[in-house]
PDB file of C-alpha atoms and ligand atoms in Angstrom:
ATOM      1  CA  MET A   1     -87.621  10.568 107.522  1.00  0.00           C
ATOM      2  CA  SER A   2     -87.238   6.941 105.796  1.00  0.00           C
ATOM      3  CA  ARG A   3     -90.040   4.631 105.777  1.00  0.00           C
ATOM      4  CA  SER A   4     -88.378   2.325 108.548  1.00  0.00           C
ATOM      5  CA  GLU A   5     -88.116   5.005 110.904  1.00  0.00           C
ATOM      6  CA  LYS A   6     -91.589   6.198 110.548  1.00  0.00           C
ATOM      7  CA  LEU A   7     -92.738   2.630 111.124  1.00  0.00           C
ATOM      8  CA  LYS A   8     -90.489   2.028 114.344  1.00  0.00           C
ATOM      9  CA  PRO A   9     -93.105   3.607 116.865  1.00  0.00           C
ATOM     10  CA  ALA A  10     -96.013   1.638 115.722  1.00  0.00           C
ATOM     11  CA  VAL A  11     -93.562  -1.718 116.056  1.00  0.00           C
ATOM     12  CA  ARG A  12     -92.722  -0.606 119.531  1.00  0.00           C
ATOM     13  CA  LEU A  13     -96.379   0.404 120.367  1.00  0.00           C
ATOM     14  CA  LYS A  14     -98.024  -3.141 119.390  1.00  0.00           C
ATOM     15  CA  LYS A  15     -99.536  -4.895 122.214  1.00  0.00           C
ATOM     16  CA  MET A  16     -97.585  -8.319 123.030  1.00  0.00           C
ATOM     17  CA  ARG A  17     -99.350 -11.219 124.259  1.00  0.00           C
ATOM     18  CA  VAL A  18     -98.038 -13.785 126.279  1.00  0.00           C
ATOM     19  CA  THR A  19     -98.777 -17.355 125.387  1.00  0.00           C
ATOM     20  CA  LYS A  20     -95.564 -19.373 126.744  1.00  0.00           C
ATOM     21  CA  ALA A  21     -95.205 -20.266 130.309  1.00  0.00           C
ATOM     22  CA  VAL A  22     -92.394 -21.858 132.202  1.00  0.00           C
ATOM     23  CA  ILE A  23     -92.825 -24.398 135.521  1.00  0.00           C
ATOM     24  CA  PRO A  24     -89.404 -24.351 137.430  1.00  0.00           C
ATOM     25  CA  ALA A  25     -89.831 -28.343 138.661  1.00  0.00           C
ATOM     26  CA  ALA A  26     -86.002 -29.043 139.281  1.00  0.00           C
ATOM     27  CA  GLY A  27     -85.809 -28.494 143.147  1.00  0.00           C
ATOM     28  CA  LEU A  28     -84.935 -31.772 145.662  1.00  0.00           C
ATOM     29  CA  GLY A  29     -88.601 -31.272 147.511  1.00  0.00           C
ATOM     30  CA  THR A  30     -86.337 -31.527 150.637  1.00  0.00           C
ATOM     31  CA  ARG A  31     -89.398 -29.869 152.769  1.00  0.00           C
ATOM     32  CA  PHE A  32     -91.067 -32.900 152.010  1.00  0.00           C
ATOM     33  CA  LEU A  33     -89.016 -35.909 152.866  1.00  0.00           C
ATOM     34  CA  PRO A  34     -89.568 -38.760 152.878  1.00  0.00           C
ATOM     35  CA  ALA A  35     -92.661 -38.789 150.560  1.00  0.00           C
ATOM     36  CA  THR A  36     -90.198 -36.953 147.929  1.00  0.00           C
ATOM     37  CA  LYS A  37     -87.162 -39.026 148.204  1.00  0.00           C
ATOM     38  CA  ALA A  38     -88.188 -41.200 145.359  1.00  0.00           C
ATOM     39  CA  GLN A  39     -90.744 -38.988 143.323  1.00  0.00           C
ATOM     40  CA  PRO A  40     -90.656 -35.463 142.299  1.00  0.00           C
ATOM     41  CA  LYS A  41     -93.124 -33.418 145.251  1.00  0.00           C
ATOM     42  CA  GLU A  42     -94.936 -31.899 141.681  1.00  0.00           C
ATOM     43  CA  MET A  43     -96.288 -35.401 141.282  1.00  0.00           C
ATOM     44  CA  LEU A  44     -97.432 -36.002 144.590  1.00  0.00           C
ATOM     45  CA  PRO A  45    -101.233 -36.134 144.403  1.00  0.00           C
ATOM     46  CA  VAL A  46    -103.641 -33.327 145.727  1.00  0.00           C
ATOM     47  CA  TYR A  47    -106.924 -35.095 146.319  1.00  0.00           C
ATOM     48  CA  ASP A  48    -106.997 -36.621 142.838  1.00  0.00           C
ATOM     49  CA  LYS A  49    -104.692 -35.010 140.490  1.00  0.00           C
ATOM     50  CA  PRO A  50    -100.891 -34.400 140.785  1.00  0.00           C
ATOM     51  CA  ALA A  51     -99.841 -31.012 141.801  1.00  0.00           C
ATOM     52  CA  ILE A  52     -98.457 -29.721 138.732  1.00  0.00           C
ATOM     53  CA  GLN A  53    -101.480 -30.731 136.772  1.00  0.00           C
ATOM     54  CA  TYR A  54    -103.556 -27.718 139.069  1.00  0.00           C
ATOM     55  CA  VAL A  55    -101.168 -25.499 137.732  1.00  0.00           C
ATOM     56  CA  ILE A  56    -100.701 -26.142 134.112  1.00  0.00           C
ATOM     57  CA  GLU A  57    -104.750 -26.018 134.195  1.00  0.00           C
ATOM     58  CA  GLU A  58    -104.713 -22.716 135.492  1.00  0.00           C
ATOM     59  CA  ALA A  59    -102.029 -21.833 132.645  1.00  0.00           C
ATOM     60  CA  VAL A  60    -104.435 -23.444 129.937  1.00  0.00           C
ATOM     61  CA  ALA A  61    -107.421 -21.565 131.396  1.00  0.00           C
ATOM     62  CA  ALA A  62    -105.774 -18.188 131.110  1.00  0.00           C
ATOM     63  CA  GLY A  63    -105.115 -19.288 127.137  1.00  0.00           C
ATOM     64  CA  ILE A  64    -101.040 -20.100 127.691  1.00  0.00           C
ATOM     65  CA  LYS A  65    -100.089 -22.374 124.518  1.00  0.00           C
ATOM     66  CA  ASP A  66     -96.957 -23.324 125.379  1.00  0.00           C
ATOM     67  CA  ILE A  67     -95.493 -24.636 128.430  1.00  0.00           C
ATOM     68  CA  LEU A  68     -91.524 -25.182 129.338  1.00  0.00           C
ATOM     69  CA  ILE A  69     -90.749 -27.628 132.100  1.00  0.00           C
ATOM     70  CA  ILE A  70     -87.702 -27.207 133.945  1.00  0.00           C
ATOM     71  CA  THR A  71     -87.047 -30.218 135.190  1.00  0.00           C
ATOM     72  CA  GLY A  72     -84.152 -32.235 136.857  1.00  0.00           C
ATOM     73  CA  ARG A  73     -82.363 -35.784 137.415  1.00  0.00           C
ATOM     74  CA  GLY A  74     -85.396 -38.379 138.987  1.00  0.00           C
ATOM     75  CA  LYS A  75     -88.519 -36.132 137.156  1.00  0.00           C
ATOM     76  CA  GLN A  76     -89.515 -38.725 134.605  1.00  0.00           C
ATOM     77  CA  SER A  77     -92.535 -39.417 135.792  1.00  0.00           C
ATOM     78  CA  ILE A  78     -94.123 -35.586 135.058  1.00  0.00           C
ATOM     79  CA  GLU A  79     -93.425 -36.318 131.592  1.00  0.00           C
ATOM     80  CA  ASN A  80     -94.848 -39.811 131.424  1.00  0.00           C
ATOM     81  CA  HIS A  81     -97.696 -38.665 132.879  1.00  0.00           C
ATOM     82  CA  PHE A  82     -98.677 -35.785 130.392  1.00  0.00           C
ATOM     83  CA  ASP A  83     -97.700 -37.917 127.616  1.00  0.00           C
ATOM     84  CA  ARG A  84    -100.058 -40.602 126.064  1.00  0.00           C
ATOM     85  CA  SER A  85    -100.294 -44.050 127.823  1.00  0.00           C
ATOM     86  CA  ILE A  86    -101.308 -46.669 125.359  1.00  0.00           C
ATOM     87  CA  GLU A  87    -101.654 -49.406 127.133  1.00  0.00           C
ATOM     88  CA  LEU A  88    -103.438 -47.624 129.900  1.00  0.00           C
ATOM     89  CA  GLU A  89    -106.008 -46.647 127.275  1.00  0.00           C
ATOM     90  CA  GLU A  90    -106.174 -49.556 125.577  1.00  0.00           C
ATOM     91  CA  ASN A  91    -107.309 -51.268 128.926  1.00  0.00           C
ATOM     92  CA  LEU A  92    -109.921 -48.610 129.984  1.00  0.00           C
ATOM     93  CA  LYS A  93    -111.304 -49.148 126.531  1.00  0.00           C
ATOM     94  CA  ALA A  94    -111.581 -52.916 126.755  1.00  0.00           C
ATOM     95  CA  HIS A  95    -113.101 -52.524 130.313  1.00  0.00           C
ATOM     96  CA  GLY A  96    -115.724 -50.295 129.089  1.00  0.00           C
ATOM     97  CA  LYS A  97    -114.307 -46.895 131.187  1.00  0.00           C
ATOM     98  CA  ALA A  98    -115.186 -44.330 129.125  1.00  0.00           C
ATOM     99  CA  ARG A  99    -115.223 -41.688 131.448  1.00  0.00           C
ATOM    100  CA  ASP A 100    -111.736 -42.595 133.148  1.00  0.00           C
ATOM    101  CA  LEU A 101    -110.736 -43.054 129.033  1.00  0.00           C
ATOM    102  CA  GLN A 102    -111.803 -39.341 128.453  1.00  0.00           C
ATOM    103  CA  GLU A 103    -110.048 -38.067 131.435  1.00  0.00           C
ATOM    104  CA  VAL A 104    -106.486 -39.702 130.729  1.00  0.00           C
ATOM    105  CA  GLN A 105    -106.939 -38.863 127.128  1.00  0.00           C
ATOM    106  CA  GLU A 106    -107.174 -35.124 128.172  1.00  0.00           C
ATOM    107  CA  ILE A 107    -104.448 -35.035 130.354  1.00  0.00           C
ATOM    108  CA  SER A 108    -102.039 -35.634 127.235  1.00  0.00           C
ATOM    109  CA  SER A 109    -104.082 -32.940 125.077  1.00  0.00           C
ATOM    110  CA  LEU A 110    -103.978 -29.996 127.221  1.00  0.00           C
ATOM    111  CA  VAL A 111    -101.279 -27.706 125.959  1.00  0.00           C
ATOM    112  CA  ASN A 112     -98.002 -28.132 124.459  1.00  0.00           C
ATOM    113  CA  LEU A 113     -95.148 -29.250 126.788  1.00  0.00           C
ATOM    114  CA  TYR A 114     -91.905 -28.928 126.354  1.00  0.00           C
ATOM    115  CA  TYR A 115     -89.117 -30.065 128.819  1.00  0.00           C
ATOM    116  CA  VAL A 116     -85.121 -28.966 129.807  1.00  0.00           C
ATOM    117  CA  ARG A 117     -83.126 -30.505 132.595  1.00  0.00           C
ATOM    118  CA  GLN A 118     -81.450 -28.039 135.028  1.00  0.00           C
ATOM    119  CA  LYS A 119     -78.250 -29.828 135.561  1.00  0.00           C
ATOM    120  CA  GLU A 120     -77.373 -28.784 138.730  1.00  0.00           C
ATOM    121  CA  ALA A 121     -80.021 -27.482 141.794  1.00  0.00           C
ATOM    122  CA  LEU A 122     -78.228 -23.968 141.720  1.00  0.00           C
ATOM    123  CA  GLY A 123     -81.588 -22.189 142.893  1.00  0.00           C
ATOM    124  CA  LEU A 124     -85.073 -20.528 141.314  1.00  0.00           C
ATOM    125  CA  GLY A 125     -83.255 -17.901 139.235  1.00  0.00           C
ATOM    126  CA  HIS A 126     -81.188 -20.526 137.884  1.00  0.00           C
ATOM    127  CA  ALA A 127     -83.826 -22.659 136.935  1.00  0.00           C
ATOM    128  CA  VAL A 128     -85.621 -19.332 134.978  1.00  0.00           C
ATOM    129  CA  LEU A 129     -82.350 -19.195 133.021  1.00  0.00           C
ATOM    130  CA  CYS A 130     -82.695 -22.457 131.636  1.00  0.00           C
ATOM    131  CA  ALA A 131     -85.629 -20.967 129.545  1.00  0.00           C
ATOM    132  CA  LYS A 132     -83.935 -18.589 127.748  1.00  0.00           C
ATOM    133  CA  SER A 133     -84.071 -20.084 124.280  1.00  0.00           C
ATOM    134  CA  PHE A 134     -87.329 -21.221 124.324  1.00  0.00           C
ATOM    135  CA  VAL A 135     -88.829 -17.873 125.649  1.00  0.00           C
ATOM    136  CA  GLY A 136     -86.667 -15.787 123.168  1.00  0.00           C
ATOM    137  CA  SER A 137     -87.886 -12.214 122.636  1.00  0.00           C
ATOM    138  CA  GLU A 138     -91.312 -12.598 124.355  1.00  0.00           C
ATOM    139  CA  PRO A 139     -93.134 -11.745 127.537  1.00  0.00           C
ATOM    140  CA  PHE A 140     -93.774 -15.181 129.525  1.00  0.00           C
ATOM    141  CA  ALA A 141     -95.592 -16.356 132.878  1.00  0.00           C
ATOM    142  CA  VAL A 142     -93.624 -18.072 135.118  1.00  0.00           C
ATOM    143  CA  PHE A 143     -95.755 -20.771 137.530  1.00  0.00           C
ATOM    144  CA  LEU A 144     -94.081 -22.369 140.733  1.00  0.00           C
ATOM    145  CA  GLY A 145     -95.570 -25.675 141.308  1.00  0.00           C
ATOM    146  CA  ASP A 146     -95.771 -25.173 145.466  1.00  0.00           C
ATOM    147  CA  ASP A 147     -98.457 -22.502 145.199  1.00  0.00           C
ATOM    148  CA  ILE A 148    -101.793 -23.834 143.700  1.00  0.00           C
ATOM    149  CA  MET A 149    -104.207 -20.977 143.550  1.00  0.00           C
ATOM    150  CA  ASP A 150    -108.034 -21.972 143.726  1.00  0.00           C
ATOM    151  CA  SER A 151    -109.437 -18.273 142.139  1.00  0.00           C
ATOM    152  CA  GLN A 152    -112.011 -17.132 139.630  1.00  0.00           C
ATOM    153  CA  PRO A 153    -110.659 -15.498 137.257  1.00  0.00           C
ATOM    154  CA  PRO A 154    -107.184 -17.762 137.365  1.00  0.00           C
ATOM    155  CA  ALA A 155    -104.412 -16.384 139.404  1.00  0.00           C
ATOM    156  CA  ILE A 156    -102.331 -15.999 136.297  1.00  0.00           C
ATOM    157  CA  SER A 157    -105.176 -14.034 134.202  1.00  0.00           C
ATOM    158  CA  GLN A 158    -105.008 -11.497 137.050  1.00  0.00           C
ATOM    159  CA  LEU A 159    -101.384 -10.796 136.430  1.00  0.00           C
ATOM    160  CA  LEU A 160    -101.757 -11.021 132.529  1.00  0.00           C
ATOM    161  CA  ASP A 161    -104.502  -7.967 133.103  1.00  0.00           C
ATOM    162  CA  VAL A 162    -101.803  -6.018 134.426  1.00  0.00           C
ATOM    163  CA  TRP A 163     -99.514  -6.873 131.709  1.00  0.00           C
ATOM    164  CA  ASP A 164    -101.871  -5.461 129.425  1.00  0.00           C
ATOM    165  CA  ARG A 165    -102.207  -2.562 130.911  1.00  0.00           C
ATOM    166  CA  TYR A 166     -98.530  -2.007 131.312  1.00  0.00           C
ATOM    167  CA  GLN A 167     -96.639  -4.112 129.314  1.00  0.00           C
ATOM    168  CA  GLY A 168     -94.170  -4.729 131.880  1.00  0.00           C
ATOM    169  CA  PRO A 169     -93.049  -7.446 134.479  1.00  0.00           C
ATOM    170  CA  VAL A 170     -95.865  -8.286 136.834  1.00  0.00           C
ATOM    171  CA  LEU A 171     -95.549 -10.083 140.236  1.00  0.00           C
ATOM    172  CA  GLY A 172     -98.641 -11.868 142.077  1.00  0.00           C
ATOM    173  CA  VAL A 173     -98.559 -11.050 145.798  1.00  0.00           C
ATOM    174  CA  LEU A 174    -100.567 -11.833 148.679  1.00  0.00           C
ATOM    175  CA  ASP A 175    -100.570 -10.316 152.545  1.00  0.00           C
ATOM    176  CA  VAL A 176     -98.331 -12.707 154.256  1.00  0.00           C
ATOM    177  CA  PRO A 177     -98.320 -12.791 158.669  1.00  0.00           C
ATOM    178  CA  ARG A 178     -95.153 -10.551 159.755  1.00  0.00           C
ATOM    179  CA  GLU A 179     -93.296 -13.390 161.278  1.00  0.00           C
ATOM    180  CA  LEU A 180     -93.365 -14.991 158.264  1.00  0.00           C
ATOM    181  CA  THR A 181     -91.573 -12.660 155.836  1.00  0.00           C
ATOM    182  CA  SER A 182     -88.533 -14.811 155.932  1.00  0.00           C
ATOM    183  CA  ALA A 183     -90.334 -17.761 153.863  1.00  0.00           C
ATOM    184  CA  TYR A 184     -91.017 -15.110 150.427  1.00  0.00           C
ATOM    185  CA  GLY A 185     -90.169 -12.404 148.501  1.00  0.00           C
ATOM    186  CA  ILE A 186     -91.333  -9.160 149.930  1.00  0.00           C
ATOM    187  CA  ILE A 187     -91.744  -5.704 148.054  1.00  0.00           C
ATOM    188  CA  LYS A 188     -91.664  -2.543 148.791  1.00  0.00           C
ATOM    189  CA  PRO A 189     -95.250  -1.153 147.336  1.00  0.00           C
ATOM    190  CA  GLN A 190     -96.400   1.979 146.229  1.00  0.00           C
ATOM    191  CA  ALA A 191    -100.184   1.836 146.150  1.00  0.00           C
ATOM    192  CA  LEU A 192    -101.741   2.686 142.414  1.00  0.00           C
ATOM    193  CA  SER A 193    -104.703   1.588 143.628  1.00  0.00           C
ATOM    194  CA  ALA A 194    -106.140  -1.061 146.219  1.00  0.00           C
ATOM    195  CA  ASP A 195    -104.721  -3.818 144.694  1.00  0.00           C
ATOM    196  CA  LEU A 196    -102.223  -2.773 142.393  1.00  0.00           C
ATOM    197  CA  PHE A 197     -98.843  -1.589 143.113  1.00  0.00           C
ATOM    198  CA  LYS A 198     -95.543  -0.073 141.483  1.00  0.00           C
ATOM    199  CA  VAL A 199     -92.702  -1.915 143.088  1.00  0.00           C
ATOM    200  CA  ASP A 200     -90.070   0.264 144.892  1.00  0.00           C
ATOM    201  CA  ASP A 201     -88.063  -2.670 146.028  1.00  0.00           C
ATOM    202  CA  LEU A 202     -87.733  -6.189 146.499  1.00  0.00           C
ATOM    203  CA  VAL A 203     -86.327  -8.650 148.624  1.00  0.00           C
ATOM    204  CA  GLU A 204     -85.716 -12.091 149.278  1.00  0.00           C
ATOM    205  CA  LYS A 205     -86.563 -13.536 152.397  1.00  0.00           C
ATOM    206  CA  PRO A 206     -86.142 -10.570 154.634  1.00  0.00           C
ATOM    207  CA  ALA A 207     -86.149 -10.997 158.325  1.00  0.00           C
ATOM    208  CA  PRO A 208     -89.441  -9.788 159.891  1.00  0.00           C
ATOM    209  CA  GLU A 209     -87.684  -6.459 161.283  1.00  0.00           C
ATOM    210  CA  LYS A 210     -86.273  -5.691 157.910  1.00  0.00           C
ATOM    211  CA  ALA A 211     -89.329  -6.666 155.525  1.00  0.00           C
ATOM    212  CA  PRO A 212     -89.855  -3.633 153.639  1.00  0.00           C
ATOM    213  CA  SER A 213     -93.939  -4.938 153.496  1.00  0.00           C
ATOM    214  CA  GLN A 214     -96.181  -7.883 154.383  1.00  0.00           C
ATOM    215  CA  LEU A 215     -96.868  -8.056 150.748  1.00  0.00           C
ATOM    216  CA  GLY A 216     -95.218 -11.969 149.626  1.00  0.00           C
ATOM    217  CA  ILE A 217     -94.438 -12.879 146.320  1.00  0.00           C
ATOM    218  CA  VAL A 218     -97.198 -15.897 145.670  1.00  0.00           C
ATOM    219  CA  GLY A 219     -95.461 -18.386 142.569  1.00  0.00           C
ATOM    220  CA  ARG A 220     -96.848 -16.240 139.521  1.00  0.00           C
ATOM    221  CA  TYR A 221     -95.379 -13.720 137.559  1.00  0.00           C
ATOM    222  CA  VAL A 222     -95.484 -12.089 133.962  1.00  0.00           C
ATOM    223  CA  LEU A 223     -91.631 -11.709 133.175  1.00  0.00           C
ATOM    224  CA  THR A 224     -89.913 -10.107 130.097  1.00  0.00           C
ATOM    225  CA  PRO A 225     -87.168 -11.204 128.389  1.00  0.00           C
ATOM    226  CA  ASP A 226     -84.416  -8.907 129.874  1.00  0.00           C
ATOM    227  CA  ILE A 227     -84.854 -10.681 133.017  1.00  0.00           C
ATOM    228  CA  PHE A 228     -82.222 -13.150 131.568  1.00  0.00           C
ATOM    229  CA  GLU A 229     -79.208 -10.290 131.374  1.00  0.00           C
ATOM    230  CA  MET A 230     -80.035  -9.992 135.030  1.00  0.00           C
ATOM    231  CA  LEU A 231     -80.148 -13.359 135.828  1.00  0.00           C
ATOM    232  CA  GLU A 232     -76.805 -14.303 134.134  1.00  0.00           C
ATOM    233  CA  THR A 233     -74.938 -11.928 136.250  1.00  0.00           C
ATOM    234  CA  THR A 234     -76.822 -12.465 139.896  1.00  0.00           C
ATOM    235  CA  LYS A 235     -74.545 -13.583 142.175  1.00  0.00           C
ATOM    236  CA  ALA A 236     -75.748 -16.571 144.759  1.00  0.00           C
ATOM    237  CA  GLY A 237     -78.073 -14.691 147.612  1.00  0.00           C
ATOM    238  CA  SER A 238     -80.343 -16.207 150.003  1.00  0.00           C
ATOM    239  CA  GLY A 239     -79.743 -19.726 151.039  1.00  0.00           C
ATOM    240  CA  GLY A 240     -76.564 -20.027 148.478  1.00  0.00           C
ATOM    241  CA  GLU A 241     -78.681 -20.129 145.449  1.00  0.00           C
ATOM    242  CA  ILE A 242     -79.130 -17.737 142.596  1.00  0.00           C
ATOM    243  CA  GLN A 243     -82.478 -15.538 143.080  1.00  0.00           C
ATOM    244  CA  LEU A 244     -85.299 -14.596 140.779  1.00  0.00           C
ATOM    245  CA  THR A 245     -85.890 -12.149 143.197  1.00  0.00           C
ATOM    246  CA  ASP A 246     -82.638 -10.570 143.023  1.00  0.00           C
ATOM    247  CA  ALA A 247     -82.345 -10.397 139.460  1.00  0.00           C
ATOM    248  CA  LEU A 248     -85.773  -8.891 140.009  1.00  0.00           C
ATOM    249  CA  ARG A 249     -84.361  -6.119 141.772  1.00  0.00           C
ATOM    250  CA  ARG A 250     -82.051  -5.118 139.224  1.00  0.00           C
ATOM    251  CA  LEU A 251     -84.186  -5.381 136.681  1.00  0.00           C
ATOM    252  CA  ASN A 252     -86.505  -2.925 138.792  1.00  0.00           C
ATOM    253  CA  ARG A 253     -83.547  -0.485 138.277  1.00  0.00           C
ATOM    254  CA  LYS A 254     -83.893   0.014 134.789  1.00  0.00           C
ATOM    255  CA  ARG A 255     -87.581  -0.356 134.131  1.00  0.00           C
ATOM    256  CA  PRO A 256     -90.776  -0.198 136.006  1.00  0.00           C
ATOM    257  CA  ILE A 257     -91.969  -3.540 137.734  1.00  0.00           C
ATOM    258  CA  TYR A 258     -95.666  -3.780 138.887  1.00  0.00           C
ATOM    259  CA  ALA A 259     -97.468  -6.383 141.385  1.00  0.00           C
ATOM    260  CA  VAL A 260    -100.799  -7.155 142.341  1.00  0.00           C
ATOM    261  CA  ARG A 261    -102.822  -8.474 145.462  1.00  0.00           C
ATOM    262  CA  LEU A 262    -104.447 -11.763 144.553  1.00  0.00           C
ATOM    263  CA  LYS A 263    -107.847 -12.611 144.696  1.00  0.00           C
ATOM    264  CA  GLY A 264    -108.625 -16.436 145.755  1.00  0.00           C
ATOM    265  CA  HIS A 265    -106.881 -18.554 148.126  1.00  0.00           C
ATOM    266  CA  ARG A 266    -103.636 -19.907 147.866  1.00  0.00           C
ATOM    267  CA  HIS A 267    -102.424 -23.209 148.995  1.00  0.00           C
ATOM    268  CA  ASP A 268     -98.517 -23.595 149.838  1.00  0.00           C
ATOM    269  CA  ILE A 269     -98.435 -27.612 149.300  1.00  0.00           C
ATOM    270  CA  GLY A 270     -94.517 -27.177 149.938  1.00  0.00           C
ATOM    271  CA  ASN A 271     -95.708 -27.448 153.792  1.00  0.00           C
ATOM    272  CA  LYS A 272     -96.954 -30.612 154.863  1.00  0.00           C
ATOM    273  CA  VAL A 273     -99.843 -29.240 156.966  1.00  0.00           C
ATOM    274  CA  GLU A 274    -100.798 -26.876 153.837  1.00  0.00           C
ATOM    275  CA  PHE A 275    -100.817 -29.855 151.377  1.00  0.00           C
ATOM    276  CA  VAL A 276    -103.090 -31.930 153.947  1.00  0.00           C
ATOM    277  CA  LYS A 277    -105.425 -28.966 153.603  1.00  0.00           C
ATOM    278  CA  ALA A 278    -105.584 -28.450 149.892  1.00  0.00           C
ATOM    279  CA  THR A 279    -106.059 -32.322 149.562  1.00  0.00           C
ATOM    280  CA  LEU A 280    -109.228 -31.731 151.865  1.00  0.00           C
ATOM    281  CA  ALA A 281    -110.154 -28.499 149.941  1.00  0.00           C
ATOM    282  CA  TYR A 282    -110.134 -30.350 146.582  1.00  0.00           C
ATOM    283  CA  ALA A 283    -111.937 -33.155 148.042  1.00  0.00           C
ATOM    284  CA  MET A 284    -114.761 -30.927 149.301  1.00  0.00           C
ATOM    285  CA  LYS A 285    -115.410 -30.319 145.568  1.00  0.00           C
ATOM    286  CA  ASP A 286    -116.286 -33.453 144.809  1.00  0.00           C
ATOM    287  CA  PRO A 287    -119.403 -34.813 145.707  1.00  0.00           C
ATOM    288  CA  ASN A 288    -118.987 -38.050 145.953  1.00  0.00           C
ATOM    289  CA  ALA A 289    -116.217 -37.518 148.792  1.00  0.00           C
ATOM    290  CA  ARG A 290    -117.445 -34.150 150.372  1.00  0.00           C
ATOM    291  CA  LYS A 291    -120.016 -36.027 153.193  1.00  0.00           C
ATOM    292  CA  PRO A 292    -118.113 -39.155 153.909  1.00  0.00           C
ATOM    293  CA  ILE A 293    -114.743 -37.013 154.494  1.00  0.00           C
ATOM    294  CA  LEU A 294    -116.614 -34.519 156.726  1.00  0.00           C
ATOM    295  CA  GLU A 295    -118.361 -37.592 158.886  1.00  0.00           C
ATOM    296  CA  PHE A 296    -114.623 -39.043 159.081  1.00  0.00           C
ATOM    297  CA  MET A 297    -113.437 -35.219 160.315  1.00  0.00           C
ATOM    298  CA  LYS A 298    -116.505 -35.009 162.586  1.00  0.00           C
ATOM    299  CA  THR A 299    -115.294 -38.394 164.210  1.00  0.00           C
ATOM    300  CA  LEU A 300    -111.843 -37.102 164.364  1.00  0.00           C
ATOM    301  CA  VAL A 301    -112.916 -33.547 166.235  1.00  0.00           C
ATOM    302  CA  GLU A 302    -115.475 -35.204 168.518  1.00  0.00           C
ATOM    303  CA  ASN A 303    -112.538 -37.985 169.366  1.00  0.00           C
ATOM    304  CA  LYS A 304    -109.739 -35.439 169.606  1.00  0.00           C
ATOM    305  CA  GLY A 305    -107.789 -36.818 166.967  1.00  0.00           C
ATOM    306  CA  ARG A 306    -108.432 -40.399 167.650  1.00  0.00           C
ATOM    307  CA  PHE A 307    -110.669 -42.634 165.206  1.00  0.00           C
TER     308      PHE A 307
HETATM  309  C1  LIG B 401     -89.991 -19.095 145.850  1.00  0.00           C
HETATM  310  C2  LIG B 401     -89.424 -17.307 145.671  1.00  0.00           C
HETATM  311  C3  LIG B 401     -90.274 -16.432 146.723  1.00  0.00           C
HETATM  312  C4  LIG B 401     -91.678 -16.661 146.458  1.00  0.00           C
HETATM  313  C5  LIG B 401     -91.735 -17.921 146.720  1.00  0.00           C
HETATM  314  C6  LIG B 401     -93.435 -18.010 146.684  1.00  0.00           C
HETATM  315  O1  LIG B 401     -89.285 -18.956 147.122  1.00  0.00           O
HETATM  316  O2  LIG B 401     -87.440 -17.294 145.619  1.00  0.00           O
HETATM  317  O3  LIG B 401     -89.220 -14.997 146.152  1.00  0.00           O
HETATM  318  O4  LIG B 401     -91.895 -15.729 147.658  1.00  0.00           O
HETATM  319  O5  LIG B 401     -91.057 -18.652 145.852  1.00  0.00           O
HETATM  320  O6  LIG B 401     -93.791 -19.470 146.788  1.00  0.00           O
HETATM  321  P1  LIG B 401     -89.319 -20.948 147.499  1.00  0.00           P
HETATM  322  O7  LIG B 401     -90.403 -21.031 148.152  1.00  0.00           O
HETATM  323  O8  LIG B 401     -88.601 -21.369 146.514  1.00  0.00           O
HETATM  324  O9  LIG B 401     -88.170 -21.039 148.774  1.00  0.00           O
END
């Protein structure tokens, strides 16, 4: 056996760490009109931060070093938000607003951010495919900005634990009501333990009577670069779009895919009511806002929605 052959198994066994993430943010935000007509839905503030910042902070907390944001036309304010704003910094400095200054400076130093444009809104699968050169031959995380996860440990860390163990693709899942299966990718699970599953199959947005379970995919994935071969040849599916779920379904025939039932609370902020609830939930964490908002809510409840 040659020396290079002897080395092969060791190379294969080397555990790979996930340091890259992809955030698709090119969607048109049609579920949130008119708010998203001229501003990206990712920039809508959930209490005092744009939605996308929560997701980036989750990635940073899990040790992700480089993030590619897939943007589209009209999404420049995302880049501006994470860039330095010298004029604003000078203004805050001149007015002695040290805390605000620190906060805006921190935003631009959170992580290395990269941007690429998805030229046409052809679906989530197509958006992820735009990350192919950035990802190269490494495993990577995908975060969908509509799902803000309030959890400890961070949701993506719960997936990364499974990745560390199996070195295979992992999906975050949560129980969803039967009548809502048509809003999610749904897995057919094979339980490995109470909250860990091997995925036997998965289907994008099935009707309740066709859903293989009530475990719906949350916007957190750890993927391997072989997903790109699948995405390149996946045809438009549900909603006429190229679906990540369909590509994963094909990948699943070649290698095992895992799913973990996430601990923590998910805010689906793509939905207007859930968005308001998320804003309230984060406001409750601010000691200055908690009391006045609770008082206001009490008045609203007592007056049956009027004030
Ligand atoms: C996407 C995915 C779906 C997943 C969901 C999670 O759907 O296609 O499989 O369950 O995100 O939020 P979307 O919400 O973009 O329609």
